Short mmCIF file of C-alpha atoms in Angstrom, two decimals:
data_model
loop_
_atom_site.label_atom_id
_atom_site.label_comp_id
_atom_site.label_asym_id
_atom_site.label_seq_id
_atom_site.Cartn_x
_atom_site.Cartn_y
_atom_site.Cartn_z
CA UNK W 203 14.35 -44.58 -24.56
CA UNK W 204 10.73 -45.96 -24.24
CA UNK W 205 8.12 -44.10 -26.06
CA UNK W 206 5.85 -42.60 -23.53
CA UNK W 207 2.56 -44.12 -23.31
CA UNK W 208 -0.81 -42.12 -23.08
CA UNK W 209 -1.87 -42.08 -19.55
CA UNK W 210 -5.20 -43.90 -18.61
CA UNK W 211 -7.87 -41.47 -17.27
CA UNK W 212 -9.51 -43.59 -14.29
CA UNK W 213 -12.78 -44.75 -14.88
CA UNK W 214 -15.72 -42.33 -13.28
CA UNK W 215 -12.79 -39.60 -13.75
CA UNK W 216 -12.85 -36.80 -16.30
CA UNK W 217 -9.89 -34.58 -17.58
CA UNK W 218 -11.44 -30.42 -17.06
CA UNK W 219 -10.20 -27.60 -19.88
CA UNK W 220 -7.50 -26.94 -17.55
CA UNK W 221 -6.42 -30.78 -17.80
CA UNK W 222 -7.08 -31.85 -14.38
CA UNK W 223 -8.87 -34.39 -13.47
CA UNK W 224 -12.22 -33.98 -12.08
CA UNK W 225 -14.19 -36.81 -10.60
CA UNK W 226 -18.06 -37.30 -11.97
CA UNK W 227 -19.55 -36.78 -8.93
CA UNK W 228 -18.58 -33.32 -8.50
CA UNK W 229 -19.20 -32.06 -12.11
CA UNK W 230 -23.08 -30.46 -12.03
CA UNK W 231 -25.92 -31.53 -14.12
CA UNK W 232 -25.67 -27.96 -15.80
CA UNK W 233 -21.89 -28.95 -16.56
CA UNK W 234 -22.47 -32.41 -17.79
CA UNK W 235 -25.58 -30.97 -19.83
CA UNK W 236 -23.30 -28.71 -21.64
CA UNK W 237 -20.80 -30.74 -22.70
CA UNK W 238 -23.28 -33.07 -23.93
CA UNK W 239 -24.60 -30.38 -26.31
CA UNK W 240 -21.36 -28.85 -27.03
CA UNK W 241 -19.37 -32.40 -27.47
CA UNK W 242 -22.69 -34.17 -29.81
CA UNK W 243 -22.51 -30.67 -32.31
CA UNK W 244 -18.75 -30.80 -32.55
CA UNK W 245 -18.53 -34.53 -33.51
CA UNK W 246 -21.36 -33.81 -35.98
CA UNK W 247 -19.42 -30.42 -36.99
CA UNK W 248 -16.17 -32.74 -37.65
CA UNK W 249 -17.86 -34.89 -39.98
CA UNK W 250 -19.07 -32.94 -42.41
CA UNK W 251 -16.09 -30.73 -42.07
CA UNK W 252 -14.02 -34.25 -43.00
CA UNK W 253 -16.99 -34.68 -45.97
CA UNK W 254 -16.27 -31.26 -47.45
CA UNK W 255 -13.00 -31.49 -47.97
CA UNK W 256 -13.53 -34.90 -49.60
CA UNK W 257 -16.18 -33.28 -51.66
CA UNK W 258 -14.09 -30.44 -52.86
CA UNK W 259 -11.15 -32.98 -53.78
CA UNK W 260 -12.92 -35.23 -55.39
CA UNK W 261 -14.52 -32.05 -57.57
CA UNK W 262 -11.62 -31.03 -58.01
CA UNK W 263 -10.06 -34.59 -59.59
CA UNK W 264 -12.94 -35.00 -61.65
CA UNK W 265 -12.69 -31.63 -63.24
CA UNK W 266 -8.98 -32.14 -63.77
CA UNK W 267 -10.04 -35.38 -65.84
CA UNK W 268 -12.65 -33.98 -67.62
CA UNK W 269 -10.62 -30.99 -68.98
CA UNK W 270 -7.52 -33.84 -69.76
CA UNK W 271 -10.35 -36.03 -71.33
CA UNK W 272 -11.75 -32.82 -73.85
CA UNK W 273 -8.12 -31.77 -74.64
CA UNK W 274 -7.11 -35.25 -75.38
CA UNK W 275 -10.26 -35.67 -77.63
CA UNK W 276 -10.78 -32.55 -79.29
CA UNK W 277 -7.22 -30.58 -79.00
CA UNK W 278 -8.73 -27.94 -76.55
CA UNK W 279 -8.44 -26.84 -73.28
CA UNK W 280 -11.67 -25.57 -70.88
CA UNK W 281 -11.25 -22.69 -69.30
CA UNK W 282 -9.34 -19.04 -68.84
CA UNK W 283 -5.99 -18.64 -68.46
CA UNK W 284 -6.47 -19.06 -64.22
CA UNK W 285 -8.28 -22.25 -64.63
CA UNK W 286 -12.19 -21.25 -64.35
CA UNK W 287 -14.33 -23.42 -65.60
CA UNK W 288 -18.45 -23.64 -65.78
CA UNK W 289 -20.20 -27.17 -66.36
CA UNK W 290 -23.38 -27.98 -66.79
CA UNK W 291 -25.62 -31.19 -66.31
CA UNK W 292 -26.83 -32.46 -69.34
CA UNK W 293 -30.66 -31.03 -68.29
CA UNK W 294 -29.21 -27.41 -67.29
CA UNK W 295 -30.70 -28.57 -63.63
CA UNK W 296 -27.07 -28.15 -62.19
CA UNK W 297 -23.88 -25.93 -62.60
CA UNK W 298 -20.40 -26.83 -61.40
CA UNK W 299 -17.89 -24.28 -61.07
CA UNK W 300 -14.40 -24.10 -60.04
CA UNK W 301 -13.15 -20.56 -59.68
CA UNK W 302 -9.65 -19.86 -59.61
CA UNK W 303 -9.29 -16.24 -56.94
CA UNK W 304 -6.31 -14.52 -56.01
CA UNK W 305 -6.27 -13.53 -52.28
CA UNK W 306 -5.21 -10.22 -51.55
CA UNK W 307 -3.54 -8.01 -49.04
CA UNK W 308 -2.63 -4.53 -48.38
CA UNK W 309 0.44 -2.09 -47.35
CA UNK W 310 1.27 0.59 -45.64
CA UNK W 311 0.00 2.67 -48.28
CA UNK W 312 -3.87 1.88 -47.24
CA UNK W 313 -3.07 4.19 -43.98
CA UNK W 314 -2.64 6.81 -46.27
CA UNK W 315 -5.73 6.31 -47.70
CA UNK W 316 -7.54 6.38 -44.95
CA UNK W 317 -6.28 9.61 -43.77
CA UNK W 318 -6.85 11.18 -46.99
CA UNK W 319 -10.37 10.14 -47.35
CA UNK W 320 -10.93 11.50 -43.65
CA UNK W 321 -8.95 14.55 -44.70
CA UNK W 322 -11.30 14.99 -47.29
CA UNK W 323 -14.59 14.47 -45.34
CA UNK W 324 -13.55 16.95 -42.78
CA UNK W 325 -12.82 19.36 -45.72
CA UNK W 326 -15.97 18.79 -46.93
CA UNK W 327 -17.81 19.50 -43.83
CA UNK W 328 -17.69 23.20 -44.56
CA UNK W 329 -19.19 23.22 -47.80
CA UNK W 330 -21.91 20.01 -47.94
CA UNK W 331 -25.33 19.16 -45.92
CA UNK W 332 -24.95 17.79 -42.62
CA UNK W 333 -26.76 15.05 -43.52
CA UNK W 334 -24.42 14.60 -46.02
CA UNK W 335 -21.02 14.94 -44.18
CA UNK W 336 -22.78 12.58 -41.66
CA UNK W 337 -22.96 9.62 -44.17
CA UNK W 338 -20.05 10.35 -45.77
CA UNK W 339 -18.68 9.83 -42.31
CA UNK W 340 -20.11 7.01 -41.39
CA UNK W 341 -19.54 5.31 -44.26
CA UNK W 342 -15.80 6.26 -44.46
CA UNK W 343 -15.62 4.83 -40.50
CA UNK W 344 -17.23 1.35 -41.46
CA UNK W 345 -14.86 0.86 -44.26
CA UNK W 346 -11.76 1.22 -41.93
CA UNK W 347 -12.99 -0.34 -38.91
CA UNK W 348 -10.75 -3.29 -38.37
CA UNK W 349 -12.51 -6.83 -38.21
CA UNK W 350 -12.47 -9.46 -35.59
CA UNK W 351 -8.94 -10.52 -37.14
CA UNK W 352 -7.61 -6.95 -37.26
CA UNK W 353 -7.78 -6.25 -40.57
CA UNK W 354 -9.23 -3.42 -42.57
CA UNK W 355 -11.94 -5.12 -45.03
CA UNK W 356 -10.61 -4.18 -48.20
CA UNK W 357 -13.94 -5.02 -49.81
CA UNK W 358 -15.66 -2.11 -47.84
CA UNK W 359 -12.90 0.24 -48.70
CA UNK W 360 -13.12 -0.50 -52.53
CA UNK W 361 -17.39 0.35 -51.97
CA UNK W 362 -16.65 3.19 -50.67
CA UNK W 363 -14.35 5.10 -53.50
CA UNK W 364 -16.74 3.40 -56.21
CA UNK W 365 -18.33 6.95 -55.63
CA UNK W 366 -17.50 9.68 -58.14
CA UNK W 367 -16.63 12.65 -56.56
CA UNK W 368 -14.37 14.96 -58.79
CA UNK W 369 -11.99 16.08 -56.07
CA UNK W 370 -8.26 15.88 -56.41
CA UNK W 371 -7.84 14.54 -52.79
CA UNK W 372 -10.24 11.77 -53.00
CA UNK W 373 -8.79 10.31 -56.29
CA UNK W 374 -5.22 10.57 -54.15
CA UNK W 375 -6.87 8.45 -51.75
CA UNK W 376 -8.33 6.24 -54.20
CA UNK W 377 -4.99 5.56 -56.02
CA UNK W 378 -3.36 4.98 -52.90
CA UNK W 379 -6.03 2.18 -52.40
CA UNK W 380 -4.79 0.52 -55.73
CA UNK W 381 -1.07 0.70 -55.08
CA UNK W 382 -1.82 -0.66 -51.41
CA UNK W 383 -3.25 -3.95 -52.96
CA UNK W 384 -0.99 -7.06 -53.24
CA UNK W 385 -1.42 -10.62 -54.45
CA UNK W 386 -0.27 -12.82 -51.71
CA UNK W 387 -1.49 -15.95 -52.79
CA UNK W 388 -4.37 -18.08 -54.77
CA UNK W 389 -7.19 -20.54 -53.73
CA UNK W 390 -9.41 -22.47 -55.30
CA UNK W 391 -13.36 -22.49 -54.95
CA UNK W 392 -16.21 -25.24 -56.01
CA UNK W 393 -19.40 -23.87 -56.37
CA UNK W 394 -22.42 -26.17 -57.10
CA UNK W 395 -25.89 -24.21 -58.65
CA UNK W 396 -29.31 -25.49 -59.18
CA UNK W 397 -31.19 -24.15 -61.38
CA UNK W 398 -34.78 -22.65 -59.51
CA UNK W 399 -36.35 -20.84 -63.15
CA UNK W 400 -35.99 -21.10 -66.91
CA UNK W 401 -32.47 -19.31 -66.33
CA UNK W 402 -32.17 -18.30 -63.03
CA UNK W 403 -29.47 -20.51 -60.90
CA UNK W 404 -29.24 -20.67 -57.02
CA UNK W 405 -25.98 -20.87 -55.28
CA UNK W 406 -26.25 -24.52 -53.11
CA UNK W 407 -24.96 -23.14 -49.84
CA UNK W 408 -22.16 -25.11 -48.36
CA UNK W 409 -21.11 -22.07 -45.50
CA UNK W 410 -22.98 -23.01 -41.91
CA UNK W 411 -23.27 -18.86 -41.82
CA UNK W 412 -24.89 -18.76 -45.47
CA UNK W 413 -27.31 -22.02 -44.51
#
């Protein structure tokens, strides 16, 4: 059987997001405007995309030889036991890191949390400012709110029970926080630094968000 061949879109025809074609006469200037914007950002998006991840393997590599190069020469091996590892240019101008992080998940068990540490605030409502019970609340509602993907941040949840508050309850909730956590898997981060004072180092941002 012949290997289907990719059809030939007409010239002056284009194929629309529903994959029909459209011919360029009828498309508006608004339309064709658009996709000019949205199509010349993407390709530029793509590229760099492509150059990161050629950046961050050949950091990685070069690390890998480096630490294989120092054990080799001088019997000993950079780094922790998960691999991090801080270098430095020979002026201190720069900082190269690769950090080793264990991504983690929750259970079930972080539902119980929550409704203990709501239990708790609407204890508490009796007995503390309103002011108080306010923030508590708000604060306890931010931490569970579930982001875009769904998910409970654990990072907000964590923030919240860093607060002392000698109540049997609320360390319940707490522990149930801890046993909720899970290791599901590991990545792998480079971070580059420069150096802006005498000590003082300044992450170079690499994130389109952080830029």
């Amino acid at each position: 059987m012949a290997e289907s061949q990719e059809i030939q879109i007409p010239e002056g025809w284009v194929r629309n997001a529903t994959g029909n074609l459209v011919h360029e006469s009828e498309i508006s200037e608004q339309d064709k405007l658009r996709d000019q914007v949205v199509m010349g950002i993407a390709t530029v998006a793509l590229r760099l995309n492509g150059e990161l991840k050629a950046l961050k393997e050949k950091a990685l590599a070069e690390i890998d030889d480096l630490i294989t190069i120092a054990g080799e020469k001088y019997d000993m091996k950079l780094g922790g036991p998960k691999g991090n590892v801080s270098l430095l240019s020979f002026d201190g101008s720069f900082k190269l890191k690769r950090i080793h992080q264990d991504s983690i998940t929750y259970t079930e068990e972080m539902e119980v949390a929550k409704a203990k540490v709501f239990e708790c605030i609407s204890r508490w409502g009796q007995t503390v400012h309103e002011d108080a019970h306010k923030h508590l609340f708000t604060l306890a509602t931010r931490a569970f709110r579930p982001t875009k993907s769904g998910e409970i941040s654990i990072s907000r949840v964590t923030d919240m029970l860093r607060a002392e508050i000698n109540d049997p309850d609320w360390r319940k909730a707490k522990q149930a926080v801890q046993d909720s956590l899970i290791v599901n898997g590991k990545a792998v981060y480079i971070q580059v630094q420069q150096r802006v004072g005498d000590k003082k180092y300044s992450t170079i941002l690499l994130d389109i968000a952080g830029v």
